[in-house]
XYZ file of C-alpha atoms in Angstrom:
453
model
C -108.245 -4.563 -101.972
C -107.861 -2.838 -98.267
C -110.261 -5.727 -95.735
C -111.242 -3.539 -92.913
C -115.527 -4.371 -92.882
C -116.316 -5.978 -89.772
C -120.121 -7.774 -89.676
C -121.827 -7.526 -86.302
C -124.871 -10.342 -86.843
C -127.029 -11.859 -84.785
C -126.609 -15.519 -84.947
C -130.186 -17.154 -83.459
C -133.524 -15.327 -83.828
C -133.132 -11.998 -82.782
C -132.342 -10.078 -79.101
C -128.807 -11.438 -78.393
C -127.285 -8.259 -77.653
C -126.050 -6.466 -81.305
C -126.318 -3.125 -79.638
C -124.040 -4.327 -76.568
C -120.899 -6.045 -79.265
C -121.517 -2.984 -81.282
C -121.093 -0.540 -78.457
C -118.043 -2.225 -77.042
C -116.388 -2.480 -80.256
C -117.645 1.697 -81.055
C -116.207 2.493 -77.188
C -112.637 0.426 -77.640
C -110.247 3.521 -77.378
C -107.351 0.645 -79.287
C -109.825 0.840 -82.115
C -110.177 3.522 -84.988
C -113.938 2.803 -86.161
C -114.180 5.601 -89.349
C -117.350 4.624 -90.160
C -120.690 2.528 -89.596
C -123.823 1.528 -91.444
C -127.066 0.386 -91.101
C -129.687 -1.431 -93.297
C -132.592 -1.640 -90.370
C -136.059 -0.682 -90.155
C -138.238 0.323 -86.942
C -139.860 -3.357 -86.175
C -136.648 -3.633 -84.096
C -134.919 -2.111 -81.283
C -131.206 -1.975 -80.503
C -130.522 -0.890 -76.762
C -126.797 0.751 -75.592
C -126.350 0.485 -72.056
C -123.492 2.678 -71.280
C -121.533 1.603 -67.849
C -123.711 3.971 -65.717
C -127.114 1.688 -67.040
C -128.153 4.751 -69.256
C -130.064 3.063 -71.739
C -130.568 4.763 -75.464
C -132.825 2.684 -77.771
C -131.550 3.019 -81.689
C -133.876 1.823 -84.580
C -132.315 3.325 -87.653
C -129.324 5.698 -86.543
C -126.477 3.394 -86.174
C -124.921 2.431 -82.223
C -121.908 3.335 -83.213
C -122.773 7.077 -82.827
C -121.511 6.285 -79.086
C -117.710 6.521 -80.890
C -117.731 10.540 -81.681
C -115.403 10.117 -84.631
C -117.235 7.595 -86.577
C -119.439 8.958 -89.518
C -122.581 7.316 -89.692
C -124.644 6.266 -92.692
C -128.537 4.693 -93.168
C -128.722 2.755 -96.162
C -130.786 2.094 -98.875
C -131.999 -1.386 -97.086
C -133.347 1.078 -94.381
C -137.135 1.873 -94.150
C -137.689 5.048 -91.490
C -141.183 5.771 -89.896
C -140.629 9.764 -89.569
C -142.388 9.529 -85.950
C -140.345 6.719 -84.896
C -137.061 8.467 -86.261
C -137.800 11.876 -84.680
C -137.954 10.805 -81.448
C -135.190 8.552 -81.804
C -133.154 11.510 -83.358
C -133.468 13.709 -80.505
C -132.750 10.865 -77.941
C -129.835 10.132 -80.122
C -128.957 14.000 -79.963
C -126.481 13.586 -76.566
C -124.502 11.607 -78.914
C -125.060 13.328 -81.827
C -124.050 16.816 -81.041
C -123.263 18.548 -84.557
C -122.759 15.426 -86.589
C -124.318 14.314 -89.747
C -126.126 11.417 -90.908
C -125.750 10.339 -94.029
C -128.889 8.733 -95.302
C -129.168 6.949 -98.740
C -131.693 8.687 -101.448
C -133.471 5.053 -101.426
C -134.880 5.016 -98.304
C -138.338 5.041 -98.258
C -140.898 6.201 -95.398
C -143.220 4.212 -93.763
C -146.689 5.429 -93.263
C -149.848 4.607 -91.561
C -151.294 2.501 -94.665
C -148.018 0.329 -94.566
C -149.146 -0.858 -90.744
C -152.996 -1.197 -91.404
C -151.895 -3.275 -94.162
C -149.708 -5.286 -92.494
C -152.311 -5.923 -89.465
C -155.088 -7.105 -91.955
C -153.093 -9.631 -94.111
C -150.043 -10.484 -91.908
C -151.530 -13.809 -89.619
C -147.710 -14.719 -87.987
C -145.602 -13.578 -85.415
C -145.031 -9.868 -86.462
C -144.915 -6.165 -84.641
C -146.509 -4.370 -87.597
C -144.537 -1.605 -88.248
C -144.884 -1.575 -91.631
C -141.531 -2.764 -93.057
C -142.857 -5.620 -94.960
C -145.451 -3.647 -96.539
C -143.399 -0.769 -97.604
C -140.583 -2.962 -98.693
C -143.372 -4.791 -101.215
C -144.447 -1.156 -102.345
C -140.797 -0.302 -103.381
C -140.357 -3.691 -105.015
C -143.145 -2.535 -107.295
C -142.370 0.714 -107.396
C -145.741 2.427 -106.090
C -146.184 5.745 -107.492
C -147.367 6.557 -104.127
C -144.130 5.807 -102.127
C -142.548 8.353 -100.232
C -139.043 8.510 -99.751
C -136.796 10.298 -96.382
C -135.950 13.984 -97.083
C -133.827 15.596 -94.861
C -134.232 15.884 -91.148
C -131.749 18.103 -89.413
C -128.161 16.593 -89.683
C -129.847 13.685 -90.939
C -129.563 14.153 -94.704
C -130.186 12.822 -97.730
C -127.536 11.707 -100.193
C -127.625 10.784 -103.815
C -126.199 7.308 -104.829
C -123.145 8.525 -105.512
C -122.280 10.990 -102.492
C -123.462 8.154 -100.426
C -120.861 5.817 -101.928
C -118.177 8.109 -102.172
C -118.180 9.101 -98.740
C -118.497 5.427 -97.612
C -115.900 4.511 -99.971
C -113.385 6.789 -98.207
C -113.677 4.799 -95.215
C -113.556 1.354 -96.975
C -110.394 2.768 -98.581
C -108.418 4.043 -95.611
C -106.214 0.934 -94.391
C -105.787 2.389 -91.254
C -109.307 2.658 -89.814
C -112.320 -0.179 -90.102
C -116.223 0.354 -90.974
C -118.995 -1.580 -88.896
C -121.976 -3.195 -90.690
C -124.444 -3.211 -87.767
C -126.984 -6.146 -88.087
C -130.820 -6.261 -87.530
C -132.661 -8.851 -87.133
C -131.451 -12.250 -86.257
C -130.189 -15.290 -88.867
C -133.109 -17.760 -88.048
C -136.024 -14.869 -88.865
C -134.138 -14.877 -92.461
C -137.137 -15.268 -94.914
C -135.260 -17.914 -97.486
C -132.377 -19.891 -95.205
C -133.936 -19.991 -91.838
C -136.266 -22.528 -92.486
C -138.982 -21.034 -90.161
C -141.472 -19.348 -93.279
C -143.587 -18.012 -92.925
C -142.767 -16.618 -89.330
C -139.638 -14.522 -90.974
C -138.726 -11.280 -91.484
C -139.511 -9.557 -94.584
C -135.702 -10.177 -96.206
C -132.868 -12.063 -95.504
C -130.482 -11.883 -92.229
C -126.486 -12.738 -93.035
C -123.503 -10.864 -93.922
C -123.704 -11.223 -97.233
C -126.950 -9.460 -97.315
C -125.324 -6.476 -94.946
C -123.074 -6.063 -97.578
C -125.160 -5.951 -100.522
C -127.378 -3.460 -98.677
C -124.292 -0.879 -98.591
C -122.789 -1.717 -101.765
C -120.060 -3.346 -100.525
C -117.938 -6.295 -102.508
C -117.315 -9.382 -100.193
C -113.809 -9.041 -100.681
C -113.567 -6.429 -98.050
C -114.906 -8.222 -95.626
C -112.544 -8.653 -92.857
C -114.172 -10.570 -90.635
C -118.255 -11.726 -88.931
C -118.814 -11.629 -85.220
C -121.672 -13.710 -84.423
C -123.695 -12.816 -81.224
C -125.737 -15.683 -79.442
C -127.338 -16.821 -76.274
C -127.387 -19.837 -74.183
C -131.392 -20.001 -75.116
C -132.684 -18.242 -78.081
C -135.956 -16.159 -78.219
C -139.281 -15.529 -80.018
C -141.843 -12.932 -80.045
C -144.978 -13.646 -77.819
C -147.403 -15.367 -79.176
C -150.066 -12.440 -78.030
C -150.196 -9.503 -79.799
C -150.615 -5.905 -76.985
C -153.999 -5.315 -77.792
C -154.481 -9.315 -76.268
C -154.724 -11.016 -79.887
C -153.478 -14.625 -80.814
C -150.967 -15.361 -83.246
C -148.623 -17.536 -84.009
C -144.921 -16.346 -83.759
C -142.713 -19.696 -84.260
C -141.095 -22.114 -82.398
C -136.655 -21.929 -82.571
C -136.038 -25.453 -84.587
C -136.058 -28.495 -82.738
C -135.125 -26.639 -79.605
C -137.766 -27.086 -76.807
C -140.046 -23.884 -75.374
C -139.038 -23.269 -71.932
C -140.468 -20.974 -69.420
C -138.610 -18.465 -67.446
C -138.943 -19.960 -64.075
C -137.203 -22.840 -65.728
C -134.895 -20.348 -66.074
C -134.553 -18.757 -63.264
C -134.154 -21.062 -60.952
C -131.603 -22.955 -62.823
C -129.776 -19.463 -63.280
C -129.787 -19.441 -59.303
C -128.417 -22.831 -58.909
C -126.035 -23.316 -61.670
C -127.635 -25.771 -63.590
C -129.616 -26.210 -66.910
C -133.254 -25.608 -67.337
C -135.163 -28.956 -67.945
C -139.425 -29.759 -67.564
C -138.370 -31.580 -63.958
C -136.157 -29.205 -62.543
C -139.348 -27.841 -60.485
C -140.203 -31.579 -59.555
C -136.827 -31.085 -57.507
C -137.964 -29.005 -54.766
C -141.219 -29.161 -51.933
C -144.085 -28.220 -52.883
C -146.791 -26.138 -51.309
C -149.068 -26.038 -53.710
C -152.992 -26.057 -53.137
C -155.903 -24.754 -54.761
C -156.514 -22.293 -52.435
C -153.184 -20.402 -53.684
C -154.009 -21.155 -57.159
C -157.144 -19.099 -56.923
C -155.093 -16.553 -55.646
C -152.981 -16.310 -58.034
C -155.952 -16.756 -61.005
C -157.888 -13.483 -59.475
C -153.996 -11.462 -59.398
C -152.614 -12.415 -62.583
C -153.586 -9.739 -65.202
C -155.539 -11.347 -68.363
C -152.909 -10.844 -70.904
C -150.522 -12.966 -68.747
C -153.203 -15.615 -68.060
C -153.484 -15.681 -72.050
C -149.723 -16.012 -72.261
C -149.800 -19.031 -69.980
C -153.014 -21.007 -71.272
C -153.651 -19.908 -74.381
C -156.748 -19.595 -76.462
C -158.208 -22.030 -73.355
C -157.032 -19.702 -70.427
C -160.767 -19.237 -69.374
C -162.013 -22.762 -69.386
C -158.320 -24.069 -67.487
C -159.396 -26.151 -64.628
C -158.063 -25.144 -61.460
C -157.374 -28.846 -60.019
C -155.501 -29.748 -63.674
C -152.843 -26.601 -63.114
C -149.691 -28.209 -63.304
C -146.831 -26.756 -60.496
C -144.720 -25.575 -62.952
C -147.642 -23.086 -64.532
C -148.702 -22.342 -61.176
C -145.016 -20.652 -60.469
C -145.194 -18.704 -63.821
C -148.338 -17.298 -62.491
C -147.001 -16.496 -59.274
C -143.648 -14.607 -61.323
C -146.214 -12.800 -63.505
C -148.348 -11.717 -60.918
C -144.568 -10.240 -59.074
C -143.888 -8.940 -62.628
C -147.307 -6.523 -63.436
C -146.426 -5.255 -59.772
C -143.133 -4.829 -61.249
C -141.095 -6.846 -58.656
C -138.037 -8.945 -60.188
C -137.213 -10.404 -56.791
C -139.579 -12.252 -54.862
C -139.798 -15.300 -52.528
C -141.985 -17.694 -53.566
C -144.652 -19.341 -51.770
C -145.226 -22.781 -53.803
C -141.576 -24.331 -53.585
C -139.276 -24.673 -50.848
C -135.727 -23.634 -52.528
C -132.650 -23.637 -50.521
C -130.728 -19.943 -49.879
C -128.087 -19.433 -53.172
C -126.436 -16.490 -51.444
C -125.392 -15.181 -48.009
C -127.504 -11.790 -49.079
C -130.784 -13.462 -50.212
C -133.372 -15.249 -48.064
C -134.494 -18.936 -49.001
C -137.020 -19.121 -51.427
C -135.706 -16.148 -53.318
C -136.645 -15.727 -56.891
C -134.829 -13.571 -59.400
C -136.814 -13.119 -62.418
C -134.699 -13.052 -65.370
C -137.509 -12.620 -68.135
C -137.131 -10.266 -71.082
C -139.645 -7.925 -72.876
C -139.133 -6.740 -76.085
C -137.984 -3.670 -76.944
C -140.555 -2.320 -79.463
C -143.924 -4.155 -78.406
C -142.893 -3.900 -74.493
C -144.517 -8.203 -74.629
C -142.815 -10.747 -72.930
C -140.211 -13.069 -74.996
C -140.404 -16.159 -75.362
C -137.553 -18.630 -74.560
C -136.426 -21.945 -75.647
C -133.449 -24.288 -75.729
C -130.715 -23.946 -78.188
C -131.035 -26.306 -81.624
C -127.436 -26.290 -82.378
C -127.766 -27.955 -85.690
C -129.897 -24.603 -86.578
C -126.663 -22.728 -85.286
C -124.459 -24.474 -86.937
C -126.243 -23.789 -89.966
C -126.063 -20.139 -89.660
C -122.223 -20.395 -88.652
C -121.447 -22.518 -92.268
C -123.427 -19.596 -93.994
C -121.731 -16.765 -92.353
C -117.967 -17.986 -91.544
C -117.885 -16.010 -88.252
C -114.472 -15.368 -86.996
C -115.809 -15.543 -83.296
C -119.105 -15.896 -81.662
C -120.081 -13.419 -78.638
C -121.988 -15.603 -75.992
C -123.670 -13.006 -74.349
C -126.305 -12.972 -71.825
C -124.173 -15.622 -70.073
C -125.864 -14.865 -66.548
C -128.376 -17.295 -67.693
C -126.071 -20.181 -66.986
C -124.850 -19.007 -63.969
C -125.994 -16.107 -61.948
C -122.829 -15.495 -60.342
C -121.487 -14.062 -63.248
C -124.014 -11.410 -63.352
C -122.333 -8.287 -64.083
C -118.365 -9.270 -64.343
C -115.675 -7.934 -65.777
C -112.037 -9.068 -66.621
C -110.543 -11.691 -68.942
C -111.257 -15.266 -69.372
C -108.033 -16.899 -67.722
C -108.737 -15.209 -64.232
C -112.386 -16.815 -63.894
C -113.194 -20.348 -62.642
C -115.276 -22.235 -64.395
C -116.961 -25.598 -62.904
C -117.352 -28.689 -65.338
C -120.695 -27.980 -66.450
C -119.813 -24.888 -67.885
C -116.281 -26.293 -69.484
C -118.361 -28.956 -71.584
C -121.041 -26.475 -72.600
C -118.673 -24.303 -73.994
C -116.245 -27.253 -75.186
C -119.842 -28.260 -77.156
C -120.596 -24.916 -78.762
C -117.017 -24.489 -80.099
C -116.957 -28.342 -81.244
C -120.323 -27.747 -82.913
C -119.855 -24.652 -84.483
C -116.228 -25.219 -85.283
C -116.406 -21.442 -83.911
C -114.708 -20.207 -81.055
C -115.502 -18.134 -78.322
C -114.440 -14.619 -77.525
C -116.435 -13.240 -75.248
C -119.208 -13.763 -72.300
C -121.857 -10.748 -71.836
C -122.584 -11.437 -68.179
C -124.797 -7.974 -68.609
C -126.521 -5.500 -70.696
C -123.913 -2.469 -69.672
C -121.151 -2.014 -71.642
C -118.123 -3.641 -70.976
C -119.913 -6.040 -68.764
C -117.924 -9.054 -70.462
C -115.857 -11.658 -69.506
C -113.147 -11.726 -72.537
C -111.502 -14.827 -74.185
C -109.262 -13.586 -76.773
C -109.795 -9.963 -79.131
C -112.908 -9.437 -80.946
C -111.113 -7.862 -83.724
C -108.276 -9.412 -85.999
């Protein structure tokens, strides 16, 4: 049996850069990609940054449409809002040109019930795009349930054309076919151990290939993608609503000015590392920063108790998250803070320079949330998923002065800090390393060995 299926998953709990390995892999001239699949629905977004920063969101049509030769298929573990998919579609369309899509009969449509539903019963960390309530629907087959018709060059196959044309791929020994991932491994509803603050199905590569048909036998090989420090949804909904997304395992919540300044200085992100620096705080700047910070923000750093926090009780630490959200609903990423005293990190930045490194996600436009990296949880997900390699992307976050780099793994310096962390993942995992994403373009990677067999 020809192995030529390679498995692009996500390897924590969502947001560690599919789109990016996918692209790179779709854009490798040495590589003859024939054909690529997804299972996905339109709670999540998968962003290609091509090298000029051009950014193209997918949610159902696969990345690899970036690679002009590969054929592209949806399948049947798909759900497509018809909104959602026709403006993807025609931002998809530079890519596109005359193509088809090749979308499985079994794909059913998401409509406006699907996300009222979801909104009244669903009380956990969700976006409500209807996915989990139109995958229940199917499961009991509801005589009301709409499935895709054709859109365009996106069109609908039976079972068997779908299969057949896949299978001519699968069977071709000289070219390989890309499962594209959704989702991340710890959101998987029955192995993650995070229920009820899952997604609606499982997340592993055994699941990708069930969802296109495919026997595990032609599996070739899993890239797992990671990140120094995994990420949740935010615990606010946009419309300013609690609820409760999940914590990442035993792996402590951490707030991006932890972050950031331990990005600056090379270090890792602990409660103290604020307690390092002068402080200039009073309450006089607190109330400042109270009567700047936009409500949702204030929600997102006290909670439910946000307007009963007292002023003199504001710890330094939340006092600088309030000062980087005030800079970020004025949209300014670099700043100089007036709280600490930090010392200048580069020739071309003042002292006291912040660069905010915090993420928003891509369908709900809320801030993440961040924590530290459980890497009994990851090792978990590596024993169920055998990954050949993982991808370490957004490596920046351990050391700033990798933002952006390019070139192979031998040619780069790296101080002891950095040589035990990644000595520890590999050890851990019993994985190894192929690849640091020091940025969201593509080909912004630092490479380690092939990400292919």
């Amino acid at each position: 049996m020809n192995k030529n299926v390679i498995a692009v998953i996500d390897g924590a709990a969502g947001s560690c850069g599919k789109a990016k390995v996918v692209g790179e892999i779709a854009t490798d001239k040495n590589i003859k990609l024939g054909a690529a699949v997804t299972n996905c629905m339109p709670n999540a977004g998968h962003t290609f940054v091509d090298e000029n920063g051009n950014a193209t969101v997918f949610r159902n049509i696969p990345v690899s449409i970036v690679n002009p030769e590969t054929e592209l298929f949806i399948g049947p573990g798909s759900a497509i809002d018809m909104t959602v998919f026709q403006a993807e579609y025609e931002q998809a369309q530079k890519y596109l040109k005359d193509r088809k899509i090749y979308v499985h009969e079994m794909v059913p449509l998401i409509e406006s019930r699907h996300k009222q539903y979801e909104k009244e019963h669903i009380k956990t960390g969700s976006t409500f795009k209807g996915g989990n309530a139109v995958t229940c629907e199917k499961i009991m087959k509801e005589k009301n349930l709409e499935f895709f018709q054709t859109y365009k060059n996106a069109v609908v196959c039976s079972n068997n054309e779908w299969h057949e044309r896949l299978y001519q791929h699968l069977e071709n020994p000289n070219e390989y076919v890309i499962l594209e991932g959704a989702q991340g491994c710890d959101l998987d509803i029955n192995h993650s151990g995070h229920y009820p603050n899952t997604t609606c199905r499982e997340v592993s590569t055994m699941q990708l290939l069930a969802d296109s048909g495919i026997a595990a036998e032609r599996l070739l090989e899993t890239i797992m993608v990671i990140r120094p420090f995994p990420i949740r949804i935010s615990n606010i909904t946009s419309s300013g609503e609690f609820i409760y997304s999940g914590n990442y395992g035993n792996g402590d919540e951490l707030t991006w000015t932890e972050i950031n300044i331990a990005t600056l200085y090379g270090g890792y992100p602990h409660r103290s590392i604020v307690d390092c620096y002068n402080s200039f705080l009073k309450i006089k700047k607190i109330k400042k920063l109270l009567s700047h910070c936009p409500e949702i923000y204030l929600k997102q750093t006290f909670g439910d108790n946000y307007k009963s926090i007292k002023i003199d009780e504001i710890t330094l630490l939340e006092a600088l998250e309030l000062e980087r959200l005030m800079y970020k609903a004025r949209k300014i990423q670099e700043y100089q803070t007036r709280l600490i005293e930090l010392p200048m990190f580069d020739k071309d930045f003042p002292p006291n320079t912040i660069i905010d490194q915090s993420e928003q996600t891509t369908v709900t436009k809320m801030e993440r949330r961040i924590f530290d990296l459980d890497i009994k949880k990851l090792k978990l997900n590596c024993q169920i998923n055998n990954p050949y390699v993982l991808y370490l992307n957004f490596f920046q976050h351990l050391g700033l002065e990798y933002k952006g780099e390019k070139g192979n793994f031998e040619n780069y310096y790296f101080n002891r800090y950095l040589r035990e962390y990644f000595d520890w993942l590999e050890r851990n995992t019993q994985v190894e390393i192929a690849a640091l994403g020091t940025g969201p373009k593509n080909m912004e990677r630092i490479l380690k060995k092939p990400l292919i067999k």
